[in-house]
XYZ file of C-alpha atoms in Angstrom:
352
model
C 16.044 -9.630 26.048
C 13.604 -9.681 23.505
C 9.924 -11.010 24.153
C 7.592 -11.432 20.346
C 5.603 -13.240 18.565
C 6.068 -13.807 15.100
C 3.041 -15.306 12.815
C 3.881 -16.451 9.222
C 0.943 -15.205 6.882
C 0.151 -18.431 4.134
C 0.656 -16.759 0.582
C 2.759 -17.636 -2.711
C 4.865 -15.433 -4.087
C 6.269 -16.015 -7.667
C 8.883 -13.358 -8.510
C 10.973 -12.592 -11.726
C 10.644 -10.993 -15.348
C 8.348 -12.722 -17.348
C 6.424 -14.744 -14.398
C 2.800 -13.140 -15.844
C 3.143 -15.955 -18.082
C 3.167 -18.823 -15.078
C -0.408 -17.420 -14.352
C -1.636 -20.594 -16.085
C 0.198 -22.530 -13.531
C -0.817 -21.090 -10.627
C -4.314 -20.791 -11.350
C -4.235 -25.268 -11.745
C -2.259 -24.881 -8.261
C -5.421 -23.340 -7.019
C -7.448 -25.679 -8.781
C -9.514 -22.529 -10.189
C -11.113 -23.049 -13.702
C -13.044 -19.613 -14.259
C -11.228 -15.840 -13.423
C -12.955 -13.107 -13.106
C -9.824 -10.866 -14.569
C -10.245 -6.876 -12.320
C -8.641 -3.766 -13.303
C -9.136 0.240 -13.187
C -10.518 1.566 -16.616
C -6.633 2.799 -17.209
C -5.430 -0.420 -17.360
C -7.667 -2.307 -19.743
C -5.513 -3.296 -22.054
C -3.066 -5.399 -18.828
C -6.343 -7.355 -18.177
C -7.344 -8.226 -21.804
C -3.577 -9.295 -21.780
C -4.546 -11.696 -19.180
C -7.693 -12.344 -20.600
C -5.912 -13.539 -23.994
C -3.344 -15.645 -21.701
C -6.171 -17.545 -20.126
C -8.246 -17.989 -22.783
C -11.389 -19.857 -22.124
C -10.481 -19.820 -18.685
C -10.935 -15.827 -18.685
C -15.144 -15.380 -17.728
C -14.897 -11.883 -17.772
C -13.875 -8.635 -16.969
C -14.796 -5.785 -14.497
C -13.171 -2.876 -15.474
C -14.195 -0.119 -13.047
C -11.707 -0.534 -9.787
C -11.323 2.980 -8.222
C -9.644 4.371 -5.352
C -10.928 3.719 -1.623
C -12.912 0.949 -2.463
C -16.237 2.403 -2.467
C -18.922 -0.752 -1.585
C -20.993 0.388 -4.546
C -18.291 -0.847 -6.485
C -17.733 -3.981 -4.929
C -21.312 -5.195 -4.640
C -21.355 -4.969 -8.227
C -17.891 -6.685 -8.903
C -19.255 -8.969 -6.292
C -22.169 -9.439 -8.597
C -20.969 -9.841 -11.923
C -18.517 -12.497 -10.050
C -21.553 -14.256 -8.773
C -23.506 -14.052 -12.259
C -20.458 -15.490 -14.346
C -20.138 -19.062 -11.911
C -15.767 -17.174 -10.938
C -14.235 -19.546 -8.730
C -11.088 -16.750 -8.600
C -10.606 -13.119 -8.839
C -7.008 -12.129 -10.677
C -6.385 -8.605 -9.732
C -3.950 -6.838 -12.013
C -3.010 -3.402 -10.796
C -2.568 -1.411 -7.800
C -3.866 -1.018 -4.372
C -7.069 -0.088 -5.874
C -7.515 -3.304 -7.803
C -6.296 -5.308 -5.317
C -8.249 -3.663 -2.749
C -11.319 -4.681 -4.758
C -10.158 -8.522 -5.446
C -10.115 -8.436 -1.608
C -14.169 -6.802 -1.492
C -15.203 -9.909 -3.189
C -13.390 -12.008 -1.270
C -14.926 -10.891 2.029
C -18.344 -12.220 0.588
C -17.819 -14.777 -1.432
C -14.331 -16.355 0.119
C -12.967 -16.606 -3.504
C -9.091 -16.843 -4.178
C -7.007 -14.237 -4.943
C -4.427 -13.636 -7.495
C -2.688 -10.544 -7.434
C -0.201 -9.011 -10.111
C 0.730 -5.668 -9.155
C 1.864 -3.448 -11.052
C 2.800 -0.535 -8.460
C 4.288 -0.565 -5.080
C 1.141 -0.605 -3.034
C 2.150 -3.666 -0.838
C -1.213 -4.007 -0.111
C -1.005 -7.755 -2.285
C 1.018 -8.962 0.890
C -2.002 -8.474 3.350
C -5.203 -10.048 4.938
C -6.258 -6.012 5.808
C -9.326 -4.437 3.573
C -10.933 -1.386 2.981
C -14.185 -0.149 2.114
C -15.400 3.291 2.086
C -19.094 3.412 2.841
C -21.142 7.120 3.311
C -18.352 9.188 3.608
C -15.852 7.033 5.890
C -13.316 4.193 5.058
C -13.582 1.113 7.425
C -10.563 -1.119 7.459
C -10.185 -4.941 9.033
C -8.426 -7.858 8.750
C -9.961 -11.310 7.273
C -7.414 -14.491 6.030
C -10.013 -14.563 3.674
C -8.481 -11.389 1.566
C -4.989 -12.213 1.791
C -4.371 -13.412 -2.110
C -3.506 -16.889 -2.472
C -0.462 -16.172 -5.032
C 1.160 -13.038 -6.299
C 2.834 -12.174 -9.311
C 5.439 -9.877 -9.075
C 6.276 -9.180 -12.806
C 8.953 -6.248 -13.212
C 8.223 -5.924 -16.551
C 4.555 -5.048 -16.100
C 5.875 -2.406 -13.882
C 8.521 -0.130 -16.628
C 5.231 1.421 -17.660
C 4.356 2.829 -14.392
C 4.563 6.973 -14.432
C 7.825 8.502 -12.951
C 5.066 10.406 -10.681
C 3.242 7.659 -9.437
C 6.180 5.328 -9.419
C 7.912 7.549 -6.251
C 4.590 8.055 -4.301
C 3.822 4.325 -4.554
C 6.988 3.474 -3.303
C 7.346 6.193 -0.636
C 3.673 4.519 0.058
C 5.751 0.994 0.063
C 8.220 2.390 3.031
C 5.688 3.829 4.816
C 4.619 -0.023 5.400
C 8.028 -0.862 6.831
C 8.542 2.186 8.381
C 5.574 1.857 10.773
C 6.189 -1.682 11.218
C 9.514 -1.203 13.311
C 7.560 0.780 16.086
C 4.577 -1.233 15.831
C 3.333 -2.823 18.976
C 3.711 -5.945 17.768
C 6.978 -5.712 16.327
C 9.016 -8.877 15.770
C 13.067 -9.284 14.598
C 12.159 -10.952 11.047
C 9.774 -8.013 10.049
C 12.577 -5.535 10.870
C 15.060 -7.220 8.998
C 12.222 -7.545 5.865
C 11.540 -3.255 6.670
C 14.936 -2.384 6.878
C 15.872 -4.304 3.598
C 12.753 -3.118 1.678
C 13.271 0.219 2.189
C 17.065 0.461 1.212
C 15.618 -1.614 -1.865
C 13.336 1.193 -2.525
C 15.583 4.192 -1.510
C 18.334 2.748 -4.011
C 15.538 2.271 -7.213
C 13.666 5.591 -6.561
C 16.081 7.807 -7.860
C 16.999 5.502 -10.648
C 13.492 5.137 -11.805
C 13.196 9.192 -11.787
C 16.155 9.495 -13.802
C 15.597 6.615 -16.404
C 12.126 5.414 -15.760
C 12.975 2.308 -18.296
C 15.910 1.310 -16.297
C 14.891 -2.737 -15.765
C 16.973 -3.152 -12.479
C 15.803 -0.469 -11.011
C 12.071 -1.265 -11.473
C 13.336 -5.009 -10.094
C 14.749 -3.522 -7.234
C 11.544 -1.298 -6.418
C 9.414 -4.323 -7.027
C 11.229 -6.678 -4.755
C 11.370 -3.862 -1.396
C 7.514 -3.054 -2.148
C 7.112 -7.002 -1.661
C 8.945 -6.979 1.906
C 7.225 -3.459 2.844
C 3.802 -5.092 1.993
C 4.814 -8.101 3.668
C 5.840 -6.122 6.800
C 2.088 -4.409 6.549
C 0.287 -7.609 6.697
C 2.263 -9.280 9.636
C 2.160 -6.709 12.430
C -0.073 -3.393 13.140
C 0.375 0.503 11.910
C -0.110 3.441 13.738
C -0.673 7.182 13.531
C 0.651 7.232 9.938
C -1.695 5.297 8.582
C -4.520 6.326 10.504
C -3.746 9.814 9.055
C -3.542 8.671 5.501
C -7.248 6.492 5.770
C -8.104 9.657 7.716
C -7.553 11.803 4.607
C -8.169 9.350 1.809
C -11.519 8.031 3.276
C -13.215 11.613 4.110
C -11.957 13.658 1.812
C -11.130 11.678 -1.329
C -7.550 12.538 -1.567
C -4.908 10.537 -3.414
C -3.752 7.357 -1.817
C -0.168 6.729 -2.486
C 0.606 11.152 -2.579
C -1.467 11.062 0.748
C 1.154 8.744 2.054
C 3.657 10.664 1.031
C 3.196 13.709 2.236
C 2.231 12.684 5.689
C 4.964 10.277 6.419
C 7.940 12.803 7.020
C 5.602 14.415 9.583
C 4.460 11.654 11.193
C 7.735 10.278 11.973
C 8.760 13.286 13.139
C 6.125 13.105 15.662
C 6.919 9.487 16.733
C 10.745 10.197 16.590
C 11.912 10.627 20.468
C 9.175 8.305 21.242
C 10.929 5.244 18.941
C 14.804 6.114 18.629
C 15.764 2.537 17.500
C 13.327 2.542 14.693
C 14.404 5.874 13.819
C 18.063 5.080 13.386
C 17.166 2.216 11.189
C 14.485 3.981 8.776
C 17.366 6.993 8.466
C 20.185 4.270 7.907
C 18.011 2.872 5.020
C 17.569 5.844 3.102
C 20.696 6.987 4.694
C 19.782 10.614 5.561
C 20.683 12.800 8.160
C 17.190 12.013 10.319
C 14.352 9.458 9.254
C 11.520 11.961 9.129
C 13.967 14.608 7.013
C 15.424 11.279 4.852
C 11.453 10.444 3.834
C 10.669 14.540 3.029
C 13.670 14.691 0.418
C 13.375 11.409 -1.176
C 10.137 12.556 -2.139
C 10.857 16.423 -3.181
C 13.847 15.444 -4.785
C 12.279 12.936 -7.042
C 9.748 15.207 -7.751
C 6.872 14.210 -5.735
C 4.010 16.388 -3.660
C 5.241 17.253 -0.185
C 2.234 19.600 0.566
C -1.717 18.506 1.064
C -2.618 21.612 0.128
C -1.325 20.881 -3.573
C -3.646 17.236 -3.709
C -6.791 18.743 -2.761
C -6.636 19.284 0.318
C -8.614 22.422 1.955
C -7.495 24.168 5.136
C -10.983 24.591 6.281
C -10.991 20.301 6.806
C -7.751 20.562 9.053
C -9.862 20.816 12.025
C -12.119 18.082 10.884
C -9.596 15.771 9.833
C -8.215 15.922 13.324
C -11.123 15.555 15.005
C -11.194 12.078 12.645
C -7.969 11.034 13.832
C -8.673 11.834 17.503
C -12.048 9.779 17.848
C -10.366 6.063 18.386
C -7.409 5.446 19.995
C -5.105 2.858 18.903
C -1.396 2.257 19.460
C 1.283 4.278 18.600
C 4.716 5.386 20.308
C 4.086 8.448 21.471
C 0.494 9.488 22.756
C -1.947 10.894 20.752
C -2.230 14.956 21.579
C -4.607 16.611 19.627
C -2.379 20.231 19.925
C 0.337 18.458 18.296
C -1.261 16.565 15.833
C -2.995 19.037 14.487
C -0.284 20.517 14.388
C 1.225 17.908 12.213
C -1.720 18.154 9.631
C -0.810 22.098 9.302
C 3.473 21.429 8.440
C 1.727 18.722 5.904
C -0.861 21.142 4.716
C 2.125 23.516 3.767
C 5.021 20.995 3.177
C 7.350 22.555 5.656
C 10.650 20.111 5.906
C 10.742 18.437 8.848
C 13.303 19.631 11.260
C-alpha cells in the first residue's frame, strides 16, 4: 500500500499560442502596475516586445541575465528594481532569466511572471540558485515560485535545434528524478511519465523541422509537467552532479544535464527498477539510462563533458564536490563508482 504526501504548489499557468498577449491581464490579476521586464542580452528584442505590450506599465529593462546566477548580477537587478519603484519582475527567457526573476524575489518578495521560452522547467519551482565565489548554493523559498506563467509556443519556434534538445533532455531530467525521489507521490509520476513521452515525441520533430508548431506545443506542454514535477518533490544525484559541474566549473546548464543523465540513471538503475521501467516506457527504449543517451546523440546533442569544457584534471575535484554532503538518492553514494560515472560522462561512453 502506498504511504505519501502530496503538496499542491500555488501558481497560474496560462497556456496556448498567442497567450503573451494576456500579459496585460495577468499583471491587473496581480494587481502590479510597474514591471521590471528581465532578459539575457540575446534576447533583447522578446523583452522590448513586452516592453511595447505594456507600455507605460513597462519601468524598465535589465538586460544582462547569465547563466548560474552569479549574485553580482542579481544585486544589481535587485537594484535597478529597487531604484525604478517595480512592484513585479516579468522574466522572459530561460532558466537563466528566470533564475534571476527568482534573485530578486528572495530580497524584495516581488511577484513573478515567467514566459519561457525554453524547456528549463525551472518557471514551475519555489528552488533558486546563486553562485557566489566559485560555488552555486541552491534552496527553496515560496517567495520565488512565479505567481503566473506564460507558456507561449510561439515564442518558442525560434529556439535553436541545439539548444532546443538539451533543454528538453534538461526538462526530463526533472521528471526523471522525481519518480525515485524520496518524496515521491502518484500525481507527480503520472505528471513525469506524461511529460517526458510529451518531450520524447517533439524532440525528434523539432530536430527534423525546427518550425514544426505542434511539435514545439508538445515540447512546451511536457517541459511544464517536468518543471512542475521539479518543484513538488526532491532530486538526487543527477542534479547534484549537474550544480556540481555548472557551479564550479562554469559549464553549460541544459548540455550539463544532458550528458550526465544517461549515467546517472544508470547508476540508480537496480537501486529504483519501477522508476526505471517507466522513464524507458516514456521514451520507449530498450533501458532508461540507454533511452536518455540516444535521444540525445541522435538528435544531435553533446554526450561527452569533455566536448563542453570540461577538463579531466577537475574529475577528481568534481567528485570530491559531489561527495562532501550527503543527501538522498536510491542507491548510496560510493565515491569509486561515482567517479567512475564522471569518467563514462567525460568520454560519452553509451551506457550499457
Amino acid at each position: 500500500m502506498k504511504t505519501f504526501t502530496y503538496q499542491s504548489l500555488p501558481s497560474r499557468v496560462v497556456f496556448g499560442p498567442g497567450a503573451l498577449a494576456l500579459l496585460p491581464r495577468e499583471m491587473d490579476a496581480l494587481q502590479s502596475q510597474r514591471a521590471l521586464v528581465l532578459c539575457t542580452p540575446e534576447q533583447r528584442a522578446s523583452a522590448e516586445q513586452v516592453a511595447t505590450l505594456l507600455g507605460a506599465r513597462a519601468a524598465g529593462i535589465f538586460d544582462r541575465a547569465v547563466m548560474h546566477v552569479p549574485i553580482e548580477t542579481a544585486r544589481e537587478a535587485r537594484e535597478l528594481a529597487r531604484s525604478l519603484g517595480a512592484d513585479c519582475a516579468v522574466a522572459i527567457g530561460g532558466g537563466s532569466t528566470t533564475g534571476l526573476g527568482k534573485a530578486i524575489a528572495l530580497d524584495s518578495g516581488l511577484p513573478i511572471v515567467a514566459i519561457p521560452t525554453t524547456y528549463a522547467g525551472s518557471e514551475m519551482t519555489p528552488i533558486y540558485g546563486i553562485t557566489e565565489g566559485g560555488l552555486k548554493k541552491t534552496g527553496k523559498d515560496p517567495r520565488v515560485l512565479p505567481r503566473t506563467v506564460i507558456y507561449d509556443p510561439e515564442l518558442s519556434l525560434g529556439l535553436p535545434v541545439g539548444m532546443s534538445i538539451t533543454s528538453g533532455i534538461n526538462a526530463i531530467a526533472h521528471a526523471a528524478e522525481g519518480l525515485y525521489a524520496a518524496d515521491a507521490n502518484p500525481i507527480m509520476d503520472l505528471m513525469a511519465e506524461e511529460g517526458m513521452a510529451a518531450l520524447g515525441r517533439a524532440l525528434p520533430r523539432i530536430h527534423a523541422q525546427p518550425a514544426d508548431a505542434q511539435a514545439r506545443s508538445d515540447a512546451l506542454y511536457g517541459a511544464w509537467l517536468c518543471g512542475a514535477v521539479l518543484g513538488a518533490v526532491g532530486m538526487s544525484l543527477h542534479h547534484k552532479l549537474c550544480h556540481t559541474l555548472g557551479g564550479s566549473f562554469n559549464l553549460p546548464h541544459a548540455e550539463t544535464h544532458t550528458i550526465v543523465l544517461p549515467h546517472a540513471l544508470a547508476y540508480n538503475a537496480a537501486a529504483a527498477p519501477q522508476a526505471m521501467e517507466r522513464i524507458r516506457r516514456a521514451l520507449s527504449g530498450h533501458s532508461a539510462a540507454q533511452a536518455v543517451y540516444d535521444l540525445a546523440k541522435d538528435n544531435g546533442a553533446p554526450v561527452a563533458l569533455k566536448d563542453i569544457g570540461m577538463k579531466a584534471d577537475d574529475l577528481d575535484k568534481a567528485c570530491d564536490i559531489a561527495m562532501s554532503n550527503q543527501y538522498p538518492n536510491p542507491r548510496p553514494l560510493e565515491r569509486a563508482a561515482i567517479r567512475q560515472l564522471l569518467q563514462d560522462a567525460f568520454e560519452g561512453v553509451r551506457p550499457g
